[in-house]
CSV table of C-alpha atoms and ligand atoms in Angstrom, one decimal:
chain,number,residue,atom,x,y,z
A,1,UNK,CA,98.0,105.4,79.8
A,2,UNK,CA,95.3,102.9,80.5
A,3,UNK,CA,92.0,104.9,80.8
A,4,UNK,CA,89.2,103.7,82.7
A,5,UNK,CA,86.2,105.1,81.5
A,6,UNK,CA,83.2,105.4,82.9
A,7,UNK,CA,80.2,107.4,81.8
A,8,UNK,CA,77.2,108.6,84.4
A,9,UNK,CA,73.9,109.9,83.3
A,10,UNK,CA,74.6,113.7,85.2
A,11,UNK,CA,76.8,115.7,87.9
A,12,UNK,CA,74.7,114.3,90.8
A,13,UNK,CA,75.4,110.5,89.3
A,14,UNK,CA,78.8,111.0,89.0
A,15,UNK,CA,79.4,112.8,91.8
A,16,UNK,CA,77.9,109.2,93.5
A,17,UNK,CA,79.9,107.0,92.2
A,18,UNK,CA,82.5,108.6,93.9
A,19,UNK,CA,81.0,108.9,97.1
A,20,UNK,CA,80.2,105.1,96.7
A,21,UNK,CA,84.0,104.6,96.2
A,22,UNK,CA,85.4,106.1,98.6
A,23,UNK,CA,83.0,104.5,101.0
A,24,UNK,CA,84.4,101.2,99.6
A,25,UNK,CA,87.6,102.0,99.9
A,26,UNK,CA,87.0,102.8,104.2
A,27,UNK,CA,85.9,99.6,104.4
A,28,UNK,CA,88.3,98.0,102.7
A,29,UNK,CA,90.6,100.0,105.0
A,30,UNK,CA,92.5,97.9,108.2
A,31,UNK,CA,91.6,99.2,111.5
A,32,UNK,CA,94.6,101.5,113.0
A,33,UNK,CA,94.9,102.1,109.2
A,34,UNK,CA,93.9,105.2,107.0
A,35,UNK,CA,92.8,106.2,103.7
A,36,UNK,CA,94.8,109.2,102.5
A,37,UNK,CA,93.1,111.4,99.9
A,38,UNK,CA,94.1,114.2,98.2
A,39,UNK,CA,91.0,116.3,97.0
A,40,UNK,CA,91.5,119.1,94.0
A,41,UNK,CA,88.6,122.4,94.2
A,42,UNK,CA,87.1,124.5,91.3
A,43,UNK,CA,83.7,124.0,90.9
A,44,UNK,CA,83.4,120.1,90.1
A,45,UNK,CA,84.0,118.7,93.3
A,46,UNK,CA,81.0,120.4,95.3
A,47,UNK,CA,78.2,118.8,94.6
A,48,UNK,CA,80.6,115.3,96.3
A,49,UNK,CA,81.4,117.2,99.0
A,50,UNK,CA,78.1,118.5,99.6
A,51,UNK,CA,77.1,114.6,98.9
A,52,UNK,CA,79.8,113.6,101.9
A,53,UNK,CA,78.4,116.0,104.2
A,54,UNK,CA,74.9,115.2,103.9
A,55,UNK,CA,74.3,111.5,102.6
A,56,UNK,CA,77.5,109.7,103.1
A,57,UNK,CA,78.3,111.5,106.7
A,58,UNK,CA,77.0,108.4,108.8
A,59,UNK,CA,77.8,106.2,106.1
A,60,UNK,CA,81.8,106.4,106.2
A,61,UNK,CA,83.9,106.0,109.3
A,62,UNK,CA,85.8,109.3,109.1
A,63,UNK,CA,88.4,107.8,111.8
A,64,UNK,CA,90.0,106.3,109.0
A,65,UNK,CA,89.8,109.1,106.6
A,66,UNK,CA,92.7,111.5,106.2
A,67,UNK,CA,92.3,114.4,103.8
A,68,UNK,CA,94.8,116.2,102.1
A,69,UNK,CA,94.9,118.9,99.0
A,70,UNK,CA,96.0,118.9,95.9
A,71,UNK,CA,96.2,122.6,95.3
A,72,UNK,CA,95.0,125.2,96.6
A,73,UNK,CA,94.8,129.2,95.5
A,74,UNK,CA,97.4,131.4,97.2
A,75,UNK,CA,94.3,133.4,99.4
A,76,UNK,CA,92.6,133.7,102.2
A,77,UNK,CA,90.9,130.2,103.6
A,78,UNK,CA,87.5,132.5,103.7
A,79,UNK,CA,88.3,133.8,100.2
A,80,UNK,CA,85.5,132.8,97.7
A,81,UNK,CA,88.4,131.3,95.4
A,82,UNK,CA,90.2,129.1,98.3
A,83,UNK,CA,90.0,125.4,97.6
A,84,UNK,CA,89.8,124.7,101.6
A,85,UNK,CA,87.2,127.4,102.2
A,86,UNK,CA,84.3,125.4,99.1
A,87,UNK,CA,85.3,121.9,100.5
A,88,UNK,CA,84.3,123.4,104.1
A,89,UNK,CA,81.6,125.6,103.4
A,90,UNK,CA,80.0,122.0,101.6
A,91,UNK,CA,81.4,119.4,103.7
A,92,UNK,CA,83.8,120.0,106.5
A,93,UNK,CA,82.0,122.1,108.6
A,94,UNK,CA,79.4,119.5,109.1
A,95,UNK,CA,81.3,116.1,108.9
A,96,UNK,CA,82.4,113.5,111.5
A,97,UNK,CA,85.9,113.6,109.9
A,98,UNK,CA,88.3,114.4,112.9
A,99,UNK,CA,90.0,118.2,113.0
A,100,UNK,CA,93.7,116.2,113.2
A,101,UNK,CA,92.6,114.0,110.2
A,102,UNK,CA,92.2,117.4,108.1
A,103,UNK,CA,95.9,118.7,106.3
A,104,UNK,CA,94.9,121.6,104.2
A,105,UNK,CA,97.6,123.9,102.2
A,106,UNK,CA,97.3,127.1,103.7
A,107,UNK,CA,97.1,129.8,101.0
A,108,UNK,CA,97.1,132.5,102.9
A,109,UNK,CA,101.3,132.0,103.9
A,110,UNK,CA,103.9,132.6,101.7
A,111,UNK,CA,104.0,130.3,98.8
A,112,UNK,CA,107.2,129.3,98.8
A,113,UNK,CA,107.6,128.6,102.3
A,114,UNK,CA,104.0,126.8,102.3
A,115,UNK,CA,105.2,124.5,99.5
A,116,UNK,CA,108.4,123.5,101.7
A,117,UNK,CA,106.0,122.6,104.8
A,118,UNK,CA,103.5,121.1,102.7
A,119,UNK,CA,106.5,119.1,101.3
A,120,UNK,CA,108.1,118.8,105.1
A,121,UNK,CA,104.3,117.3,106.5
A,122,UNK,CA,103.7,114.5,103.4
A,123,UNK,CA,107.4,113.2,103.8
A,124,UNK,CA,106.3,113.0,107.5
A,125,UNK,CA,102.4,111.7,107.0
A,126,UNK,CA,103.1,109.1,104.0
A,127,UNK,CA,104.2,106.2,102.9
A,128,UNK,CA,107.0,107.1,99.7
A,129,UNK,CA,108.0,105.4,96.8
A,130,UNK,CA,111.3,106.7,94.3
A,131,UNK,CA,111.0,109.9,96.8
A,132,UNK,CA,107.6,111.0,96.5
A,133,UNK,CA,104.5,111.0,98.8
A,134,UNK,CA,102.0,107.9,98.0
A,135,UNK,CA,98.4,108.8,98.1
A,136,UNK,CA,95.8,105.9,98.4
A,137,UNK,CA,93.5,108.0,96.0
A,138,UNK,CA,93.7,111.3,94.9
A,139,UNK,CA,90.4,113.0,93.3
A,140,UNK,CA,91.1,115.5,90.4
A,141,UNK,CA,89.6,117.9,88.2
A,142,UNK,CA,90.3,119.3,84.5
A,143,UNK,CA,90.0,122.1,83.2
A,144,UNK,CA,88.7,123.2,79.5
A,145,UNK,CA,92.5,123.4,78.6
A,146,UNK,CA,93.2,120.0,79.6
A,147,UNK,CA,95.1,121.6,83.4
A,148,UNK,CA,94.8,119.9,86.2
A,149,UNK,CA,95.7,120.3,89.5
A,150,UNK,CA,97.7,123.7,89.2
A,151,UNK,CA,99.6,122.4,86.5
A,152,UNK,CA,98.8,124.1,83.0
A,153,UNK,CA,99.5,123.9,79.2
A,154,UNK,CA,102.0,126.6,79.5
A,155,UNK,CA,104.6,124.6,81.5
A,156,UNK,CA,104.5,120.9,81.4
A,157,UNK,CA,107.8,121.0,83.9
A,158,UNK,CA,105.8,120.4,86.8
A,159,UNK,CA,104.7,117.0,85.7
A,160,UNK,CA,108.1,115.9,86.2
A,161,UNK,CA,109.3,118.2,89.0
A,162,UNK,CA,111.9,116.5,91.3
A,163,UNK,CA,109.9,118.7,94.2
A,164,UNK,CA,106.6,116.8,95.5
A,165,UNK,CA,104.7,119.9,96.2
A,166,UNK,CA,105.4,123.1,94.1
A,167,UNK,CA,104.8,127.0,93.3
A,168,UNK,CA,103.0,127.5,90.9
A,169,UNK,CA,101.4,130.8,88.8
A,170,UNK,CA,97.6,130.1,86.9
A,171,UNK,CA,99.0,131.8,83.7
A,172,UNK,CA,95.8,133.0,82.8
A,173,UNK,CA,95.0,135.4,85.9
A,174,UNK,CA,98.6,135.5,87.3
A,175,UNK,CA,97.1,134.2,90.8
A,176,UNK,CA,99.9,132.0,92.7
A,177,UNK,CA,98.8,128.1,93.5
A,178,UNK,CA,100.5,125.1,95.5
A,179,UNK,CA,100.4,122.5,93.8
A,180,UNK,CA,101.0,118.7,94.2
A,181,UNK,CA,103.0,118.0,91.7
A,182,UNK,CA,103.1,114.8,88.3
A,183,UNK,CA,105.4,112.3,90.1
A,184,UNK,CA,103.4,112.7,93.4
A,185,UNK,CA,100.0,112.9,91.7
A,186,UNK,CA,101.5,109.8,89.4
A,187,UNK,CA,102.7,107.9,93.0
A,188,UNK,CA,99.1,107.4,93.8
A,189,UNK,CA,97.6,103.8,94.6
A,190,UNK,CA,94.2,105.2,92.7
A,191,UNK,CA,93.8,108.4,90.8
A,192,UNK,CA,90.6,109.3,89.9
A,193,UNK,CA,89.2,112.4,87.0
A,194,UNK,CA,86.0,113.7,88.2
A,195,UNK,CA,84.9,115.6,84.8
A,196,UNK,CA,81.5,116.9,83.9
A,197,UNK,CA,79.8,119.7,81.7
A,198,UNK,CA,79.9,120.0,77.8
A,199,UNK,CA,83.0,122.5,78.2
A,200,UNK,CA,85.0,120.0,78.7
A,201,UNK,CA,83.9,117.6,76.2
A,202,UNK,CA,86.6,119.0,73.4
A,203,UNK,CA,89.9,118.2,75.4
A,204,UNK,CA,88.3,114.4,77.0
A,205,UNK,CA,87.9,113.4,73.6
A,206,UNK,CA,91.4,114.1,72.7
A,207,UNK,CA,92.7,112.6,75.4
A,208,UNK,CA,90.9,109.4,75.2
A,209,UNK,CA,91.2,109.3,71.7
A,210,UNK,CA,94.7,109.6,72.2
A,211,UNK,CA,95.3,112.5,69.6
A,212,UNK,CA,98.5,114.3,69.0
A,213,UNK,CA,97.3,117.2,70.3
A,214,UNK,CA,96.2,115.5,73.5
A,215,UNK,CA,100.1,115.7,74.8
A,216,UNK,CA,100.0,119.2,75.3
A,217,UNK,CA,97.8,118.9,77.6
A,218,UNK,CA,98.4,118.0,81.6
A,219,UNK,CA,96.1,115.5,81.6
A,220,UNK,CA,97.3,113.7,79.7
A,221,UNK,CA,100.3,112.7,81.7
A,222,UNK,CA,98.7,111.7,84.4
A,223,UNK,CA,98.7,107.8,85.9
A,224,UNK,CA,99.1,105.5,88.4
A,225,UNK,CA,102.4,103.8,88.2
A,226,UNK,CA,100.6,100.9,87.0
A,227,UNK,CA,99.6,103.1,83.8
A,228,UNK,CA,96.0,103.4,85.0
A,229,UNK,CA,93.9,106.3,85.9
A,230,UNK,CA,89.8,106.3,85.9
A,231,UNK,CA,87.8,109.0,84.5
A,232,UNK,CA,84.4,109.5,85.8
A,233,UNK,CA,82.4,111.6,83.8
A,234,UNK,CA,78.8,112.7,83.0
A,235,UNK,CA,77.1,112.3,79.5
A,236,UNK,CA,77.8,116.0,78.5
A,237,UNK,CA,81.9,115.8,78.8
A,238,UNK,CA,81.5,112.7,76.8
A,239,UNK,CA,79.3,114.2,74.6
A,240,UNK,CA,81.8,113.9,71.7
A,241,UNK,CA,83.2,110.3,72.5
B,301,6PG,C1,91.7,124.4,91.0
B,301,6PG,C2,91.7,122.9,90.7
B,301,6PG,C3,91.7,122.7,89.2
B,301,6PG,C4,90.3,122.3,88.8
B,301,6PG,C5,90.1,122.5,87.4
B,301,6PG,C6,88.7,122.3,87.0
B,301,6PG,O1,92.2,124.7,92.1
B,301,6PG,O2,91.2,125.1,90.2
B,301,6PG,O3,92.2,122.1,91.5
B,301,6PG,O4,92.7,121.8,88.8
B,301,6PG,O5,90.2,120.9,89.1
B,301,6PG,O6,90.3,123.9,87.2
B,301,6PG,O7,87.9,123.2,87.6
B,301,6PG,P1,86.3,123.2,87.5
B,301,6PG,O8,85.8,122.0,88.2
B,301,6PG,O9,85.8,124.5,88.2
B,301,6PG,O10,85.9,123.1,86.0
């Protein structure tokens, strides 16, 4: 995988240059066109979101913005742990970004049968490619076992998954997610890490360093189907590059 690295002074920096992309990436957007992102939750993506609400909100024509997920916890949208519930608290319930433009996996139904309509609304919504949903970015996190989106070290399956949206279980607290899944994540025109905080520092290196160990890790396996993905992260998760 071709790894575009690039290394911001702190969270608030980093959190920017994402910001400032995707406010490129509207204007580089034809009218009667849209920009479809897939956002990821846990605790990294706030501070953008809170950045999107506040700074960028008259900066971006949210017309052309369509937002997606690309997991979400099976609970409650009010539920301190829902991925919907954080992006709104920071962002949505203050933004320009039209109600209809807003496709959020709702972890409150059944999994199984929210994974089918998830499925069911991206074949309807997207563009595909070999099957799968395409994405024009899709923003995700890692966590300090090298998961990412809801897929974990335990079960590399989903990477590969002929299903574009699946069921999955978080094997460390047994809580049920939906989860995009690798060839849909991997189907994306951009796909863009957004990784800060010394935690994480252990399983970047790895992966950018390509070590052996780095293939048991989600992460890893995860590219645009020109090879590339970009990893935008502060100085402490690169603080062993
Ligand atoms: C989720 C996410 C997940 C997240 C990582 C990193 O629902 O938890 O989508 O993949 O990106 O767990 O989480 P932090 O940003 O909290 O470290």
């Amino acid at each position: 995988m071709q790894i575009n690295l690039q290394i911001f002074e702190n969270g608030a920096a980093t959190s920017c240059a994402v910001a400032e992309l995707i406010k490129e990436k509207v204007k580089a957007t034809p009218d009667g066109k849209f920009l479809n992102i897939a956002v990821s939750g846990g605790t990294t993506p706030r501070m953008l979101f809170e950045l999107l609400g506040n700074e960028y909100e008259k900066a971006i024509d949210w017309k052309k913005v369509r937002l997606f997920w690309v997991d979400e916890r099976c609970v409650e949208p009010t539920d301190s742990e829902s991925n919907f519930g954080m992006t709104y608290d920071a962002f949505l319930q203050k933004t320009l970004l039209p109600g209809e433009n807003i496709f959020r996996m709702k972890g409150e139904e059944i999994p199984e049968f929210e994974a089918e309509r998830y499925r069911d609304l991206l074949r309807k919504e997207l563009p595909a490619r070999g099957g799968y949903p395409v994405f024009d970015l899709i923003l995700l996190g890692m966590g300090n076992d090298g998961h990412t989106a809801s897929i974990f070290p335990n079960d590399l399956s989903l990477i590969d998954s002929e299903l574009s949206v699946a069921v999955n279980i978080n094997p460390y607290t047994q809580q049920k997610r939906i989860t995009l899944t690798g060839n849909t994540i991997n189907n994306a025109a951009q796909i863009v890490f957004i990784i800060t905080g010394e935690n994480k520092s252990k399983i970047l290196k790895e992966i950018v360093q390509s070590a052996p160990t780095a293939t048991n890790y989600p992460a890893t396996h995860i590219g645009n189907s020109k090879g590339k993905v970009d990893f935008f992260v502060d100085k402490t998760a690169a603080s062993k590059l």
